[in-house]
PDB file of C-alpha atoms in Angstrom:
ATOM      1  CA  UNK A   1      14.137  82.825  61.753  1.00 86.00           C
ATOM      2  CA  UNK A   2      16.880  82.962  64.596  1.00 89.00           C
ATOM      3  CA  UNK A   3      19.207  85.906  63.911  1.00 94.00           C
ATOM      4  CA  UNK A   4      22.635  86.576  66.124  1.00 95.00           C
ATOM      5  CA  UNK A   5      23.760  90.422  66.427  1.00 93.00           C
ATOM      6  CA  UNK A   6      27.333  90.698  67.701  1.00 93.00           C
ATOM      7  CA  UNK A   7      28.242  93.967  68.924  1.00 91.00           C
ATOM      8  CA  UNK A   8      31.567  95.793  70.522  1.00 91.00           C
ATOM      9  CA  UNK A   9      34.681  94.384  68.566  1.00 91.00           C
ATOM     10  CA  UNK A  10      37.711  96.230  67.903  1.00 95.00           C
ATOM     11  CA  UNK A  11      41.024  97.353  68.555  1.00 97.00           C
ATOM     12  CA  UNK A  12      42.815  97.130  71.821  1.00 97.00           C
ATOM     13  CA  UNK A  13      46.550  96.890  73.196  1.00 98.00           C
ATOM     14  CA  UNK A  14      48.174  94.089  74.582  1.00 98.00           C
ATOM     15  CA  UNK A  15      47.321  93.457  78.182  1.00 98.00           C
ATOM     16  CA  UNK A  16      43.584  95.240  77.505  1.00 97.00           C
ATOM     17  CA  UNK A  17      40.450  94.223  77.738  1.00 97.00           C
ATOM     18  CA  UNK A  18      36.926  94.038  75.427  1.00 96.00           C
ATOM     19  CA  UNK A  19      33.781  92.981  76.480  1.00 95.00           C
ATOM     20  CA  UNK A  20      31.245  92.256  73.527  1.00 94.00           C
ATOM     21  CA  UNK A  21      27.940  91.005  73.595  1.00 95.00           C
ATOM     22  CA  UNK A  22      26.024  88.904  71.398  1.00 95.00           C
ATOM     23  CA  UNK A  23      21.808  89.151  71.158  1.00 94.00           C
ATOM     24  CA  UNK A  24      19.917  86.405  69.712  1.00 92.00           C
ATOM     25  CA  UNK A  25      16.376  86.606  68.180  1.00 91.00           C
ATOM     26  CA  UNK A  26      13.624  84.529  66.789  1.00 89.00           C
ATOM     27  CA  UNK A  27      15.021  81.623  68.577  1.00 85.00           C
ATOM     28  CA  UNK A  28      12.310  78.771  68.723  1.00 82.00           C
ATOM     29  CA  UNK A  29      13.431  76.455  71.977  1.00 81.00           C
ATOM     30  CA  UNK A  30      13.104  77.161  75.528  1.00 79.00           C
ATOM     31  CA  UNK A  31      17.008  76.400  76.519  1.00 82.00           C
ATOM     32  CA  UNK A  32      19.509  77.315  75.058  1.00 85.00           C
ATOM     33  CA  UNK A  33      23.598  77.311  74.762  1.00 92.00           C
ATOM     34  CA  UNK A  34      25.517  80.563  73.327  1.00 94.00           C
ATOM     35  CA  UNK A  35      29.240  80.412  72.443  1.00 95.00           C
ATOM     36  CA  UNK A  36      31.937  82.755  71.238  1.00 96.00           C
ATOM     37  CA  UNK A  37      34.031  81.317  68.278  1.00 98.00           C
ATOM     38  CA  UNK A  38      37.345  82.862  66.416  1.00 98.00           C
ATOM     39  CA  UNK A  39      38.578  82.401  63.178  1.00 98.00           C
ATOM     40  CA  UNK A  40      42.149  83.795  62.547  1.00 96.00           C
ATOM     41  CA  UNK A  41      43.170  84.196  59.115  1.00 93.00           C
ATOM     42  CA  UNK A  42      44.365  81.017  57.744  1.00 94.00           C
ATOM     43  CA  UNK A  43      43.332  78.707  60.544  1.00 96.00           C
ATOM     44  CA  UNK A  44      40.391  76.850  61.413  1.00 97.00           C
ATOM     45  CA  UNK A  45      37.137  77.780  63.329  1.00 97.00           C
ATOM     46  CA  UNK A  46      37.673  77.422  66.997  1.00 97.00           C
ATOM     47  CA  UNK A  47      35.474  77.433  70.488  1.00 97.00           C
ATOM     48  CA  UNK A  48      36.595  79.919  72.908  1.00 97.00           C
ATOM     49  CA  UNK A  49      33.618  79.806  75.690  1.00 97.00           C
ATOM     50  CA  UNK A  50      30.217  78.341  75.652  1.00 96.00           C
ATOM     51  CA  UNK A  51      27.156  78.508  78.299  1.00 94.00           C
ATOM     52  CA  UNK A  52      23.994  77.140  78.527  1.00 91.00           C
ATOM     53  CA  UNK A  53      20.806  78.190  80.657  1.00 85.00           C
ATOM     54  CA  UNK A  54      20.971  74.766  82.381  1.00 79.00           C
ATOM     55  CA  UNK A  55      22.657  75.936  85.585  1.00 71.00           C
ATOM     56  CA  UNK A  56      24.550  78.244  83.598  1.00 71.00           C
ATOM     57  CA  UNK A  57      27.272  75.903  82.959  1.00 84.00           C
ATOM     58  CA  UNK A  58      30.116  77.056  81.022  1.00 92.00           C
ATOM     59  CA  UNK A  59      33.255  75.244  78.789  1.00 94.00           C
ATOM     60  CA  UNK A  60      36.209  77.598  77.890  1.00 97.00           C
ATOM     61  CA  UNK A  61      38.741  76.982  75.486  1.00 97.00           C
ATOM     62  CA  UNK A  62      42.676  76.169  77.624  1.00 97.00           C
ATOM     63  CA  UNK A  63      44.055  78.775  75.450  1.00 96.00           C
ATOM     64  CA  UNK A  64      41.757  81.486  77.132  1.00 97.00           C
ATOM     65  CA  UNK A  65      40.927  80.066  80.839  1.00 97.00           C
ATOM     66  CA  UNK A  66      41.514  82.098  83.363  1.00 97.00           C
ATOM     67  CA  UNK A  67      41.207  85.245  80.897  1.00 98.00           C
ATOM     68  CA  UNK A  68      37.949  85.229  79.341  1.00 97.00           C
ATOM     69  CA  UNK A  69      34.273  84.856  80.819  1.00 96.00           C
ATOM     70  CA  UNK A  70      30.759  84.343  79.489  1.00 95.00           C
ATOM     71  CA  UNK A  71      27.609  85.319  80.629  1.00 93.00           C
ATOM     72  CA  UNK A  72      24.353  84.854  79.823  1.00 91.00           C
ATOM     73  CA  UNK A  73      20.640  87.173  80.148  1.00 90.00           C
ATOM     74  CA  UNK A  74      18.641  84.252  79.840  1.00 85.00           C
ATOM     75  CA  UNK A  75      15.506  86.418  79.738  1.00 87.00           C
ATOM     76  CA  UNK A  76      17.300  88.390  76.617  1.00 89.00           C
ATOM     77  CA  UNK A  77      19.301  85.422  75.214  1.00 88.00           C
ATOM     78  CA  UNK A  78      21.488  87.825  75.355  1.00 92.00           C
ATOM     79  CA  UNK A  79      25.339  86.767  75.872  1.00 94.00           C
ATOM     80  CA  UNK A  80      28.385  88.535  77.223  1.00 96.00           C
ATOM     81  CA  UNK A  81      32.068  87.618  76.479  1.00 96.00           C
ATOM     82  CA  UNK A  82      34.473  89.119  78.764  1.00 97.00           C
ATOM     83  CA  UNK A  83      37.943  89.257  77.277  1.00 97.00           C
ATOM     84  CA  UNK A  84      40.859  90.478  79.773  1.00 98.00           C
ATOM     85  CA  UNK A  85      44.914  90.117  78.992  1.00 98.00           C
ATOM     86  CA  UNK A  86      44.285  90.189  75.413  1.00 98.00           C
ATOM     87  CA  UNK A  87      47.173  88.501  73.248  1.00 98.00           C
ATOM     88  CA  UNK A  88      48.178  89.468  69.725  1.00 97.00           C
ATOM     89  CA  UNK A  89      47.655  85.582  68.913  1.00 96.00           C
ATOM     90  CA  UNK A  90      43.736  86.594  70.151  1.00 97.00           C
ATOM     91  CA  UNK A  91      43.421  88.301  67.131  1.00 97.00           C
ATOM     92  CA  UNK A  92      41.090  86.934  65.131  1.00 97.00           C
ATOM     93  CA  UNK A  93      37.304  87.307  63.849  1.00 97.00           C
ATOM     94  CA  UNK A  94      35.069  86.650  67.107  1.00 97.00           C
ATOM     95  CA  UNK A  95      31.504  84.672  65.936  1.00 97.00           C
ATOM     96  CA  UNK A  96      28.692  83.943  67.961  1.00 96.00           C
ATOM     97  CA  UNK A  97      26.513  80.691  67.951  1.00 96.00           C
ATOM     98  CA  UNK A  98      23.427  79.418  69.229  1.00 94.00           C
ATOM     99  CA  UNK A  99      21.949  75.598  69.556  1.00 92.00           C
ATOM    100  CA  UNK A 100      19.656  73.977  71.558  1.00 89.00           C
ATOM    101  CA  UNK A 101      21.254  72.412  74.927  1.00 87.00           C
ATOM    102  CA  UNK A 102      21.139  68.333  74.165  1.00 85.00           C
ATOM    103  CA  UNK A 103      23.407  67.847  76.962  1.00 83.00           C
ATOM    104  CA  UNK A 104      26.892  68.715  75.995  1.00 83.00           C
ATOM    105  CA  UNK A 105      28.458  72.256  76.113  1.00 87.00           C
ATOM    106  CA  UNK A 106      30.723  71.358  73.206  1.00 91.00           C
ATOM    107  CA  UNK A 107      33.348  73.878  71.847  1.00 94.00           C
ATOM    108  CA  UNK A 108      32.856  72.170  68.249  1.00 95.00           C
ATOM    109  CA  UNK A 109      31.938  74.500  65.985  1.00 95.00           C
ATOM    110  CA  UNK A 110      29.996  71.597  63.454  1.00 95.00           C
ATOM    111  CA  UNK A 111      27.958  70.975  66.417  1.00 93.00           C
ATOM    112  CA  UNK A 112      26.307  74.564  66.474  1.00 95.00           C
ATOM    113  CA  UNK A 113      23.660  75.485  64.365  1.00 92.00           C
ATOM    114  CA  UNK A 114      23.065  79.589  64.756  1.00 94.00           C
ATOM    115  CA  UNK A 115      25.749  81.612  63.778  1.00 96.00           C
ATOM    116  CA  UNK A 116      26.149  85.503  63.247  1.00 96.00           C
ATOM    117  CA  UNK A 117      28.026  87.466  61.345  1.00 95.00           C
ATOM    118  CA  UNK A 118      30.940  88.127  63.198  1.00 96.00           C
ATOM    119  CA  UNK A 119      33.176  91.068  64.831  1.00 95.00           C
ATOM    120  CA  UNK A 120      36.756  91.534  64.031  1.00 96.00           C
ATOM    121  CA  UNK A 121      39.133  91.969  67.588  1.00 97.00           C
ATOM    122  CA  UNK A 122      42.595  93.157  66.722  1.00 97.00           C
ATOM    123  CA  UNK A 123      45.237  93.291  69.452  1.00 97.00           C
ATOM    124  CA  UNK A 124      48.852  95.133  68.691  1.00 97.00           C
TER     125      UNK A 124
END
């Protein structure tokens, strides 16, 4: 079965920067889109950056252009979230998710099917 491993969460100051990464195993097609999703405490599920192995295309959230990239190992499915300028209101519990590219790089989380377990990023 596909499993996600998120790695590298944690604590930084406002202004820093984390870079996680996200591995993906057991996963059955031969493309494939990663994303990075957040879920602050009392608020909904949200897309921050997605990328698929079809030119590498990418979709980022407006909240985080210009501050956060992905990239992608396609030989590892292995992902890469860059966050820079980190904001308190990034705080949040960072998921990664895995589907099949149909197409669309959508920042939905109901239209992803993989998920991991998550890694909390805390900025103060």
């Amino acid at each position: 079965h596909v499993q996600l491993v998120e790695s590298g969460g944690g604590s930084v100051q406002t202004g820093g920067s984390l870079r996680v990464s996200c591995a993906a195993s057991g996963y059955p097609y031969s493309t494939i889109c990663m994303g990075w999703f957040r879920q602050a405490p009392g608020r909904e599920r949200e897309g921050v950056a997605v990328i698929c192995t079809i030119g590498g295309s990418q979709n980022y959230a407006d909240s985080v252009k210009g501050r956060f990239t992905i990239s992608l190992d396609s030989a590892k499915n292995t992902v890469y979230p860059q966050m820079n300028s980190l904001q308190p209101e990034d705080t949040a519990m960072y998921y990664c998710a895995a589907k099949r590219y149909t197409g669309t790089w959508s920042l939905l989380p109901s239209h992803w099917h993989y998920w991991g377990q998550g890694t909390q990023v805390t900025v103060s």
